[in-house]
Amino acid sequence: MSKTSILLMSRETEDPVYHRRSPWTLMIQRFKKNKRAIVGLWMVIIFVCIAIFARWLAPYDPIAQNMQIILNPPSLSHPFGTDEYGRDILSRVIYGAQISLMVGVVGVLISIVFGVALGTISGYFGGKADILIMRIMDVFMAFPSFLLALAIVSVLGPGMVNVMIAIGIFSIPAFARISRSSVMSVNNKEYIEAAKSMGSGHVRIIFKHVIPNSIAPIIVLSTMRIATAILTASGLSFLGMGAQPPTPELGAMLSSGRDYLRSDPHVSTIPGLAIMFMVLAFNMLGDGIRDALDPKMKL
């Protein structure tokens, strides 16, 4: 740790107001000091805005073909060039970012709902329920995530809806484990014992005390899992198991452009860079949130 960080931390401890601040206020203050996290946040905001306003930002129809401008290099009329069917790559990348974000967010939401529910039950009640749930999660975690997603999509059939389901399923064990450990650390706190002694039911205790006080690690994992989901969805589409033509999905665009990698590299390079920056943005944001919530930084 640098001398500057130690000095700032010592000043914070000497400030009496510091000890009256809420943990979330302290987290925001630490997050603001992390320049890499701020860059990641702005990158995420930009991609989210692109996804929301894709209809107005895209200069052309992403699936409209024009055989007269096949494989044109980047120009003023087509800043990212055109693909093998004369479609505008910029428009397709914009809509592809929209699809990738939707798949990542929906897939992670599915895993949050089921993973947090299973992890909370396991950590709060323990006993046979804990053993059963964790052994099932161990079975899922025995398979590599991408191979498990590929197997699920192979059974359900290709398509973005099935990709979301596959991403949600293979991410459940991670959320279940992190939720279980967080709940177990909270379960023995004094306010939980006080709520039980006052006659509060299990459902009330879980939703009012346990989950709100164990949500921080889940937020960090959710942010990073969106990046994993985007990468997995792109990989499945690259293999032909995700988005089907002519859907403008980044992984599918990367796959269709590999045949022109030497003669017209822009067809596959630009979608690949879009995937890279989206994944980088969420990873940087997740790292920043994790550092801001790190218990070792709390004084």
Coordinates of N, CA, C and O in Angstrom, one line a residue, residues 103-264:
V103 N -28.9 -10.3 -23.5 CA -28.6 -11.6 -23.1 C -27.8 -11.7 -21.8 O -28.1 -12.5 -20.9
G104 N -26.8 -10.8 -21.6 CA -26.1 -10.8 -20.4 C -26.9 -10.5 -19.1 O -26.8 -11.2 -18.1
V105 N -27.7 -9.4 -19.2 CA -28.5 -9.0 -18.1 C -29.6 -10.0 -17.8 O -29.8 -10.4 -16.6
V106 N -30.3 -10.5 -18.8 CA -31.4 -11.5 -18.5 C -30.8 -12.8 -18.0 O -31.3 -13.4 -17.0
G107 N -29.7 -13.3 -18.6 CA -29.1 -14.5 -18.1 C -28.6 -14.4 -16.7 O -28.9 -15.3 -15.8
V108 N -28.0 -13.3 -16.3 CA -27.6 -13.1 -14.9 C -28.8 -12.9 -14.0 O -28.7 -13.4 -12.8
L109 N -29.8 -12.3 -14.4 CA -31.0 -12.2 -13.5 C -31.6 -13.5 -13.2 O -32.0 -13.8 -12.1
I110 N -31.6 -14.4 -14.2 CA -32.1 -15.8 -14.0 C -31.3 -16.5 -12.9 O -31.8 -17.1 -12.0
S111 N -30.0 -16.4 -13.1 CA -29.1 -17.0 -12.1 C -29.2 -16.4 -10.7 O -29.0 -17.1 -9.7
I112 N -29.4 -15.1 -10.6 CA -29.5 -14.4 -9.3 C -30.8 -14.9 -8.6 O -30.7 -15.2 -7.4
V113 N -31.9 -15.0 -9.3 CA -33.1 -15.4 -8.7 C -33.0 -16.8 -8.1 O -33.3 -17.0 -6.9
F114 N -32.5 -17.7 -8.9 CA -32.5 -19.1 -8.4 C -31.2 -19.3 -7.5 O -31.3 -20.1 -6.5
G115 N -30.1 -18.7 -7.9 CA -28.9 -18.9 -7.1 C -29.0 -18.4 -5.7 O -28.6 -19.0 -4.7
V116 N -29.5 -17.1 -5.6 CA -29.6 -16.5 -4.3 C -30.6 -17.2 -3.4 O -30.5 -17.4 -2.2
A117 N -31.7 -17.6 -4.1 CA -32.8 -18.4 -3.3 C -32.2 -19.7 -2.7 O -32.3 -20.0 -1.5
L118 N -31.5 -20.4 -3.6 CA -30.9 -21.7 -3.1 C -29.8 -21.4 -2.0 O -29.7 -22.1 -1.0
G119 N -28.9 -20.4 -2.3 CA -27.9 -20.1 -1.4 C -28.4 -19.6 0.0 O -27.8 -20.0 1.0
T120 N -29.5 -18.8 -0.1 CA -30.0 -18.3 1.2 C -30.7 -19.5 2.0 O -30.5 -19.5 3.2
I121 N -31.4 -20.3 1.3 CA -32.0 -21.5 2.0 C -30.9 -22.4 2.6 O -31.0 -22.8 3.8
S122 N -29.8 -22.6 1.9 CA -28.8 -23.4 2.3 C -28.0 -22.8 3.5 O -27.7 -23.5 4.5
G123 N -27.7 -21.6 3.4 CA -26.9 -20.9 4.5 C -27.8 -20.6 5.7 O -27.2 -20.6 6.9
Y124 N -29.1 -20.3 5.6 CA -29.9 -19.9 6.7 C -30.4 -21.1 7.5 O -30.3 -21.1 8.7
F125 N -30.8 -22.2 6.8 CA -31.4 -23.3 7.5 C -30.3 -24.4 7.8 O -30.4 -25.1 8.8
G126 N -29.3 -24.5 6.9 CA -28.3 -25.5 7.1 C -28.8 -26.9 7.1 O -29.9 -27.2 6.5
G127 N -28.1 -27.8 7.8 CA -28.6 -29.2 7.9 C -28.7 -30.0 6.6 O -27.8 -29.8 5.7
K128 N -29.7 -30.8 6.5 CA -29.8 -31.6 5.3 C -30.1 -30.8 4.0 O -29.6 -31.2 2.9
A129 N -30.8 -29.7 4.2 CA -31.1 -28.8 3.0 C -29.7 -28.3 2.5 O -29.5 -28.2 1.3
D130 N -28.9 -27.9 3.4 CA -27.6 -27.3 3.0 C -26.7 -28.4 2.3 O -26.2 -28.2 1.2
I131 N -26.7 -29.6 2.8 CA -25.9 -30.7 2.2 C -26.5 -31.0 0.8 O -25.7 -31.2 -0.2
L132 N -27.8 -31.1 0.7 CA -28.4 -31.5 -0.6 C -28.2 -30.4 -1.7 O -27.7 -30.7 -2.8
I133 N -28.4 -29.2 -1.3 CA -28.2 -28.1 -2.3 C -26.8 -28.0 -2.7 O -26.5 -27.8 -3.9
M134 N -25.9 -28.0 -1.8 CA -24.5 -27.8 -2.1 C -23.9 -29.0 -3.0 O -23.1 -28.8 -3.8
R135 N -24.4 -30.2 -2.7 CA -23.9 -31.3 -3.5 C -24.4 -31.2 -5.0 O -23.7 -31.5 -5.9
I136 N -25.6 -30.7 -5.1 CA -26.1 -30.5 -6.5 C -25.3 -29.4 -7.2 O -25.0 -29.5 -8.4
M137 N -25.0 -28.3 -6.4 CA -24.2 -27.3 -7.0 C -22.8 -27.8 -7.4 O -22.2 -27.4 -8.4
D138 N -22.2 -28.7 -6.6 CA -20.9 -29.3 -6.9 C -21.0 -30.1 -8.2 O -20.0 -30.0 -8.9
V139 N -22.1 -30.7 -8.4 CA -22.2 -31.5 -9.7 C -22.2 -30.5 -10.9 O -21.5 -30.8 -11.9
F140 N -22.9 -29.4 -10.8 CA -22.9 -28.4 -11.9 C -21.5 -27.8 -12.1 O -21.1 -27.5 -13.2
M141 N -20.8 -27.5 -10.9 CA -19.5 -26.9 -11.0 C -18.4 -27.8 -11.5 O -17.3 -27.4 -11.8
A142 N -18.7 -29.1 -11.6 CA -17.8 -30.1 -12.1 C -17.5 -29.9 -13.6 O -16.5 -30.4 -14.1
F143 N -18.5 -29.3 -14.3 CA -18.4 -29.1 -15.7 C -17.9 -27.7 -16.0 O -18.3 -26.8 -15.4
P144 N -17.0 -27.6 -17.0 CA -16.7 -26.2 -17.4 C -17.9 -25.4 -17.9 O -18.8 -26.0 -18.5
S145 N -17.9 -24.2 -17.5 CA -19.1 -23.3 -17.8 C -19.5 -23.3 -19.2 O -20.7 -23.5 -19.6
F146 N -18.6 -23.1 -20.1 CA -18.9 -23.0 -21.5 C -19.4 -24.3 -22.1 O -20.4 -24.4 -22.9
L147 N -18.8 -25.4 -21.7 CA -19.2 -26.7 -22.1 C -20.6 -27.1 -21.6 O -21.4 -27.7 -22.3
L148 N -20.9 -26.7 -20.4 CA -22.3 -26.9 -19.8 C -23.3 -26.1 -20.6 O -24.4 -26.6 -20.9
A149 N -23.0 -24.8 -20.9 CA -23.9 -24.0 -21.7 C -24.1 -24.5 -23.1 O -25.2 -24.6 -23.6
L150 N -23.0 -25.0 -23.7 CA -23.1 -25.6 -25.0 C -24.0 -26.9 -25.0 O -24.8 -27.1 -25.9
A151 N -23.9 -27.7 -23.9 CA -24.7 -28.9 -23.8 C -26.2 -28.5 -23.6 O -27.0 -29.2 -24.3
I152 N -26.4 -27.5 -22.8 CA -27.8 -27.1 -22.6 C -28.4 -26.6 -23.9 O -29.6 -26.9 -24.2
V153 N -27.7 -25.7 -24.6 CA -28.2 -25.2 -25.9 C -28.4 -26.3 -26.9 O -29.3 -26.3 -27.7
S154 N -27.5 -27.3 -26.9 CA -27.6 -28.4 -27.8 C -28.9 -29.2 -27.6 O -29.6 -29.7 -28.5
V155 N -29.3 -29.3 -26.3 CA -30.5 -30.0 -26.0 C -31.8 -29.2 -26.3 O -32.7 -29.6 -26.9
L156 N -31.7 -27.9 -25.9 CA -32.9 -27.0 -26.1 C -33.0 -26.5 -27.5 O -34.1 -26.2 -28.0
G157 N -31.9 -26.5 -28.3 CA -31.9 -25.9 -29.6 C -31.3 -24.6 -29.7 O -31.3 -23.8 -28.7
P158 N -30.8 -24.2 -30.9 CA -30.2 -22.9 -31.0 C -31.2 -21.7 -30.9 O -32.4 -21.9 -31.2
G159 N -30.7 -20.6 -30.5 CA -31.6 -19.4 -30.3 C -31.1 -18.6 -29.1 O -30.6 -19.2 -28.2
M160 N -31.4 -17.3 -29.2 CA -30.9 -16.4 -28.1 C -31.7 -16.7 -26.8 O -31.1 -16.5 -25.7
V161 N -33.0 -17.1 -26.9 CA -33.7 -17.4 -25.6 C -33.1 -18.6 -24.9 O -32.9 -18.5 -23.7
N162 N -32.8 -19.6 -25.6 CA -32.1 -20.8 -25.0 C -30.7 -20.4 -24.5 O -30.3 -21.0 -23.6
V163 N -30.0 -19.5 -25.2 CA -28.7 -19.1 -24.7 C -28.9 -18.4 -23.3 O -28.1 -18.6 -22.4
M164 N -29.9 -17.6 -23.2 CA -30.1 -16.9 -21.9 C -30.4 -17.9 -20.8 O -29.9 -17.8 -19.7
I165 N -31.2 -18.9 -21.1 CA -31.5 -20.0 -20.2 C -30.2 -20.7 -19.8 O -30.0 -21.0 -18.6
A166 N -29.4 -21.1 -20.8 CA -28.2 -21.8 -20.5 C -27.2 -21.0 -19.6 O -26.6 -21.5 -18.7
I167 N -27.1 -19.7 -19.9 CA -26.2 -18.8 -19.1 C -26.8 -18.7 -17.7 O -26.0 -18.8 -16.7
G168 N -28.1 -18.6 -17.6 CA -28.7 -18.6 -16.2 C -28.4 -19.8 -15.4 O -28.1 -19.8 -14.3
I169 N -28.5 -21.0 -16.1 CA -28.3 -22.3 -15.4 C -26.9 -22.4 -15.0 O -26.6 -22.8 -13.8
F170 N -25.9 -22.2 -15.9 CA -24.5 -22.5 -15.5 C -24.0 -21.4 -14.5 O -22.9 -21.7 -13.9
S171 N -24.7 -20.3 -14.3 CA -24.2 -19.3 -13.3 C -24.9 -19.5 -12.0 O -24.4 -18.8 -11.0
I172 N -25.9 -20.4 -11.9 CA -26.6 -20.6 -10.6 C -25.6 -21.0 -9.5 O -25.7 -20.5 -8.3
P173 N -24.7 -22.0 -9.7 CA -23.8 -22.5 -8.6 C -23.0 -21.4 -8.0 O -22.8 -21.3 -6.8
A174 N -22.5 -20.5 -8.9 CA -21.6 -19.4 -8.3 C -22.4 -18.5 -7.4 O -21.9 -18.1 -6.3
F175 N -23.6 -18.1 -7.8 CA -24.5 -17.3 -6.9 C -24.9 -18.0 -5.7 O -25.0 -17.4 -4.6
A176 N -25.2 -19.3 -5.8 CA -25.6 -20.1 -4.7 C -24.5 -20.1 -3.6 O -24.7 -20.0 -2.4
R177 N -23.3 -20.3 -4.1 CA -22.2 -20.5 -3.1 C -21.8 -19.1 -2.4 O -21.6 -19.1 -1.2
I178 N -21.8 -18.1 -3.2 CA -21.4 -16.8 -2.6 C -22.6 -16.3 -1.7 O -22.3 -15.7 -0.7
S179 N -23.8 -16.6 -2.1 CA -24.9 -16.2 -1.3 C -24.9 -17.0 0.0 O -25.2 -16.5 1.1
R180 N -24.6 -18.3 -0.1 CA -24.6 -19.1 1.1 C -23.5 -18.6 2.1 O -23.8 -18.5 3.3
S181 N -22.3 -18.3 1.6 CA -21.3 -17.9 2.5 C -21.6 -16.5 3.2 O -21.3 -16.3 4.3
S182 N -22.2 -15.7 2.4 CA -22.6 -14.3 2.9 C -23.7 -14.5 4.0 O -23.7 -13.8 5.0
V183 N -24.7 -15.4 3.7 CA -25.8 -15.6 4.7 C -25.3 -16.2 6.0 O -25.7 -15.8 7.1
M184 N -24.3 -17.1 5.8 CA -23.8 -17.8 7.0 C -23.0 -16.8 7.9 O -23.0 -16.9 9.1
S185 N -22.3 -15.8 7.3 CA -21.6 -14.8 8.0 C -22.5 -13.8 8.7 O -22.2 -13.2 9.8
V186 N -23.7 -13.7 8.2 CA -24.7 -12.8 8.8 C -25.6 -13.5 9.8 O -26.1 -12.8 10.7
N187 N -25.8 -14.8 9.6 CA -26.8 -15.5 10.4 C -26.6 -15.5 11.9 O -27.6 -15.6 12.6
N188 N -25.4 -15.3 12.3 CA -25.1 -15.3 13.8 C -25.0 -14.0 14.4 O -24.5 -13.8 15.5
K189 N -25.3 -12.9 13.6 CA -25.2 -11.6 14.2 C -26.3 -11.3 15.2 O -27.3 -12.0 15.3
E190 N -26.0 -10.3 16.1 CA -26.9 -10.0 17.2 C -28.3 -9.6 16.7 O -29.3 -10.0 17.3
Y191 N -28.4 -8.9 15.6 CA -29.7 -8.4 15.2 C -30.6 -9.6 14.7 O -31.8 -9.5 14.7
I192 N -29.9 -10.6 14.1 CA -30.7 -11.8 13.7 C -31.2 -12.5 14.9 O -32.4 -12.9 15.0
E193 N -30.4 -12.7 15.9 CA -30.8 -13.3 17.2 C -31.9 -12.5 17.8 O -32.9 -13.1 18.4
A194 N -31.8 -11.2 17.8 CA -32.9 -10.4 18.4 C -34.2 -10.5 17.7 O -35.3 -10.6 18.3
A195 N -34.1 -10.6 16.3 CA -35.3 -10.7 15.5 C -36.0 -12.1 15.8 O -37.2 -12.2 15.9
K196 N -35.2 -13.1 16.0 CA -35.7 -14.4 16.3 C -36.4 -14.5 17.7 O -37.4 -15.1 17.9
S197 N -35.7 -13.8 18.6 CA -36.2 -13.8 20.0 C -37.5 -13.0 20.1 O -38.4 -13.2 21.0
M198 N -37.7 -12.0 19.2 CA -39.0 -11.2 19.2 C -40.1 -12.0 18.4 O -41.2 -11.4 18.3
G199 N -39.8 -13.1 17.9 CA -40.9 -13.9 17.3 C -41.1 -13.7 15.8 O -42.1 -14.1 15.2
S200 N -40.1 -13.1 15.2 CA -40.2 -12.8 13.7 C -40.1 -14.2 13.0 O -39.3 -15.0 13.4
G201 N -40.9 -14.3 11.9 CA -40.8 -15.6 11.1 C -39.6 -15.6 10.3 O -38.9 -14.6 10.0
H202 N -39.3 -16.8 9.7 CA -38.1 -17.0 8.9 C -38.2 -16.1 7.6 O -37.2 -15.6 7.2
V203 N -39.3 -16.1 7.0 CA -39.5 -15.3 5.8 C -39.2 -13.8 6.0 O -38.5 -13.2 5.3
R204 N -39.7 -13.3 7.1 CA -39.5 -11.9 7.4 C -38.0 -11.6 7.7 O -37.4 -10.6 7.3
I205 N -37.4 -12.5 8.5 CA -36.0 -12.3 8.8 C -35.1 -12.4 7.6 O -34.2 -11.6 7.4
I206 N -35.4 -13.3 6.7 CA -34.6 -13.5 5.5 C -34.7 -12.3 4.6 O -33.7 -11.7 4.1
F207 N -35.9 -11.8 4.3 CA -36.1 -10.7 3.4 C -35.8 -9.3 4.0 O -35.4 -8.4 3.3
K208 N -35.9 -9.2 5.3 CA -35.7 -7.9 6.0 C -34.3 -7.7 6.5 O -33.8 -6.6 6.6
H209 N -33.7 -8.8 6.9 CA -32.4 -8.7 7.6 C -31.2 -9.4 6.9 O -30.1 -8.9 6.7
V210 N -31.5 -10.7 6.5 CA -30.4 -11.5 5.9 C -30.0 -11.1 4.6 O -28.8 -10.7 4.3
I211 N -30.9 -11.0 3.6 CA -30.6 -10.7 2.2 C -30.0 -9.3 2.1 O -29.0 -9.1 1.4
P212 N -30.7 -8.2 2.7 CA -30.1 -6.9 2.6 C -28.7 -6.7 3.1 O -27.9 -5.9 2.6
N213 N -28.3 -7.5 4.1 CA -27.0 -7.4 4.7 C -26.0 -8.3 4.1 O -24.8 -8.4 4.5
S214 N -26.4 -9.1 3.1 CA -25.5 -10.0 2.4 C -25.5 -9.8 0.9 O -25.0 -10.6 0.1
I215 N -26.0 -8.6 0.5 CA -26.2 -8.4 -0.9 C -24.9 -7.9 -1.6 O -24.8 -8.0 -2.8
A216 N -23.9 -7.3 -0.9 CA -22.8 -6.7 -1.5 C -22.0 -7.7 -2.4 O -21.6 -7.3 -3.5
P217 N -21.6 -8.9 -1.9 CA -20.8 -9.8 -2.8 C -21.6 -10.2 -4.0 O -21.1 -10.4 -5.1
I218 N -23.0 -10.2 -3.9 CA -23.8 -10.6 -5.0 C -23.7 -9.5 -6.1 O -23.8 -9.8 -7.3
I219 N -23.7 -8.3 -5.7 CA -23.6 -7.2 -6.6 C -22.3 -7.3 -7.4 O -22.3 -7.1 -8.7
V220 N -21.2 -7.5 -6.7 CA -19.9 -7.7 -7.4 C -19.9 -8.8 -8.4 O -19.5 -8.7 -9.5
L221 N -20.4 -10.0 -7.9 CA -20.5 -11.1 -8.8 C -21.4 -10.9 -10.0 O -21.1 -11.4 -11.1
S222 N -22.5 -10.2 -9.8 CA -23.4 -9.9 -10.9 C -22.7 -9.1 -12.0 O -22.9 -9.4 -13.2
T223 N -22.0 -8.1 -11.6 CA -21.3 -7.3 -12.6 C -20.3 -8.1 -13.4 O -20.3 -8.0 -14.6
M224 N -19.5 -8.9 -12.8 CA -18.5 -9.7 -13.5 C -19.2 -10.8 -14.3 O -18.7 -11.2 -15.4
R225 N -20.3 -11.3 -13.8 CA -21.0 -12.4 -14.5 C -21.6 -11.9 -15.8 O -21.8 -12.7 -16.8
I226 N -22.0 -10.6 -15.9 CA -22.5 -10.1 -17.1 C -21.4 -10.1 -18.2 O -21.7 -10.5 -19.4
A227 N -20.2 -9.8 -17.8 CA -19.1 -9.9 -18.8 C -18.9 -11.4 -19.2 O -18.7 -11.6 -20.4
T228 N -19.0 -12.3 -18.3 CA -18.9 -13.7 -18.7 C -20.0 -14.2 -19.6 O -19.8 -14.9 -20.5
A229 N -21.2 -13.7 -19.3 CA -22.4 -14.0 -20.1 C -22.3 -13.5 -21.5 O -22.6 -14.2 -22.5
I230 N -21.8 -12.3 -21.7 CA -21.6 -11.7 -23.0 C -20.6 -12.5 -23.8 O -20.8 -12.8 -25.0
L231 N -19.5 -12.9 -23.1 CA -18.5 -13.7 -23.8 C -19.0 -15.0 -24.2 O -18.7 -15.5 -25.3
T232 N -19.8 -15.7 -23.3 CA -20.3 -17.0 -23.6 C -21.3 -16.9 -24.7 O -21.3 -17.8 -25.6
A233 N -22.2 -15.9 -24.7 CA -23.2 -15.8 -25.7 C -22.5 -15.6 -27.1 O -23.0 -16.2 -28.1
S234 N -21.5 -14.8 -27.1 CA -20.7 -14.6 -28.3 C -20.1 -15.9 -28.8 O -20.1 -16.2 -30.0
G235 N -19.5 -16.6 -27.9 CA -18.9 -17.9 -28.3 C -19.9 -18.9 -28.8 O -19.6 -19.6 -29.8
L236 N -21.1 -19.0 -28.2 CA -22.1 -19.9 -28.7 C -22.6 -19.4 -30.1 O -22.8 -20.3 -31.0
S237 N -22.8 -18.1 -30.3 CA -23.2 -17.7 -31.6 C -22.1 -17.9 -32.6 O -22.4 -18.2 -33.8
F238 N -20.8 -17.8 -32.2 CA -19.7 -18.0 -33.1 C -19.8 -19.5 -33.6 O -19.4 -19.8 -34.8
L239 N -20.2 -20.4 -32.8 CA -20.3 -21.8 -33.1 C -21.6 -22.1 -33.8 O -21.9 -23.3 -34.2
G240 N -22.5 -21.1 -34.0 CA -23.8 -21.4 -34.7 C -24.9 -21.8 -33.8 O -26.0 -22.2 -34.3
M241 N -24.7 -21.8 -32.4 CA -25.7 -22.3 -31.5 C -26.5 -21.1 -30.9 O -27.4 -21.4 -30.1
G242 N -26.1 -19.9 -31.2 CA -26.8 -18.8 -30.6 C -27.7 -18.1 -31.6 O -28.7 -18.7 -32.1
A243 N -27.4 -16.8 -31.8 CA -28.3 -16.1 -32.8 C -28.1 -16.7 -34.2 O -27.1 -17.1 -34.6
Q244 N -29.3 -16.7 -34.9 CA -29.3 -17.3 -36.2 C -29.4 -16.1 -37.2 O -30.0 -15.1 -37.0
P245 N -28.8 -16.3 -38.4 CA -28.8 -15.3 -39.5 C -30.3 -14.9 -39.8 O -31.2 -15.8 -39.8
P246 N -30.5 -13.6 -40.1 CA -29.6 -12.5 -40.2 C -29.5 -11.7 -39.0 O -29.2 -10.5 -39.1
T247 N -29.7 -12.2 -37.8 CA -29.7 -11.5 -36.6 C -28.3 -10.8 -36.4 O -27.3 -11.5 -36.4
P248 N -28.2 -9.5 -36.1 CA -26.9 -8.9 -35.9 C -26.4 -9.1 -34.5 O -26.4 -8.2 -33.7
E249 N -25.8 -10.3 -34.3 CA -25.2 -10.6 -33.0 C -23.7 -10.6 -33.2 O -23.2 -11.1 -34.2
L250 N -22.9 -10.1 -32.2 CA -21.5 -9.9 -32.4 C -20.7 -11.2 -32.7 O -19.8 -11.2 -33.5
G251 N -21.1 -12.2 -31.9 CA -20.4 -13.5 -32.1 C -20.6 -14.1 -33.5 O -19.7 -14.6 -34.1
A252 N -21.9 -14.0 -33.9 CA -22.2 -14.5 -35.3 C -21.5 -13.6 -36.4 O -21.1 -14.2 -37.4
M253 N -21.4 -12.3 -36.1 CA -20.7 -11.5 -37.1 C -19.2 -11.8 -37.1 O -18.6 -11.9 -38.2
L254 N -18.7 -12.1 -36.0 CA -17.3 -12.5 -35.9 C -17.0 -13.8 -36.7 O -16.0 -14.0 -37.4
S255 N -18.0 -14.7 -36.6 CA -17.9 -16.0 -37.3 C -18.0 -15.9 -38.8 O -17.2 -16.5 -39.5
S256 N -19.0 -15.1 -39.2 CA -19.2 -14.9 -40.7 C -18.0 -14.2 -41.3 O -17.8 -14.3 -42.5
G257 N -17.3 -13.3 -40.6 CA -16.2 -12.5 -41.1 C -14.9 -13.2 -41.1 O -13.9 -12.7 -41.7
R258 N -14.8 -14.4 -40.5 CA -13.5 -15.0 -40.5 C -13.0 -15.5 -41.8 O -11.8 -15.7 -42.0
D259 N -13.9 -15.7 -42.8 CA -13.5 -16.2 -44.1 C -12.8 -15.0 -44.9 O -12.2 -15.3 -45.9
Y260 N -13.0 -13.8 -44.4 CA -12.4 -12.6 -45.1 C -11.4 -11.9 -44.3 O -11.1 -10.7 -44.4
L261 N -10.8 -12.7 -43.3 CA -9.9 -12.1 -42.4 C -8.7 -11.5 -43.0 O -8.2 -10.4 -42.6
R262 N -8.2 -12.1 -44.1 CA -7.0 -11.6 -44.8 C -7.3 -10.5 -45.8 O -6.6 -9.5 -45.8
S263 N -8.4 -10.7 -46.5 CA -8.7 -9.7 -47.6 C -9.4 -8.5 -47.0 O -9.2 -7.3 -47.4
D264 N -10.4 -8.7 -46.1 CA -11.2 -7.6 -45.5 C -11.3 -7.8 -44.0 O -12.3 -8.3 -43.5

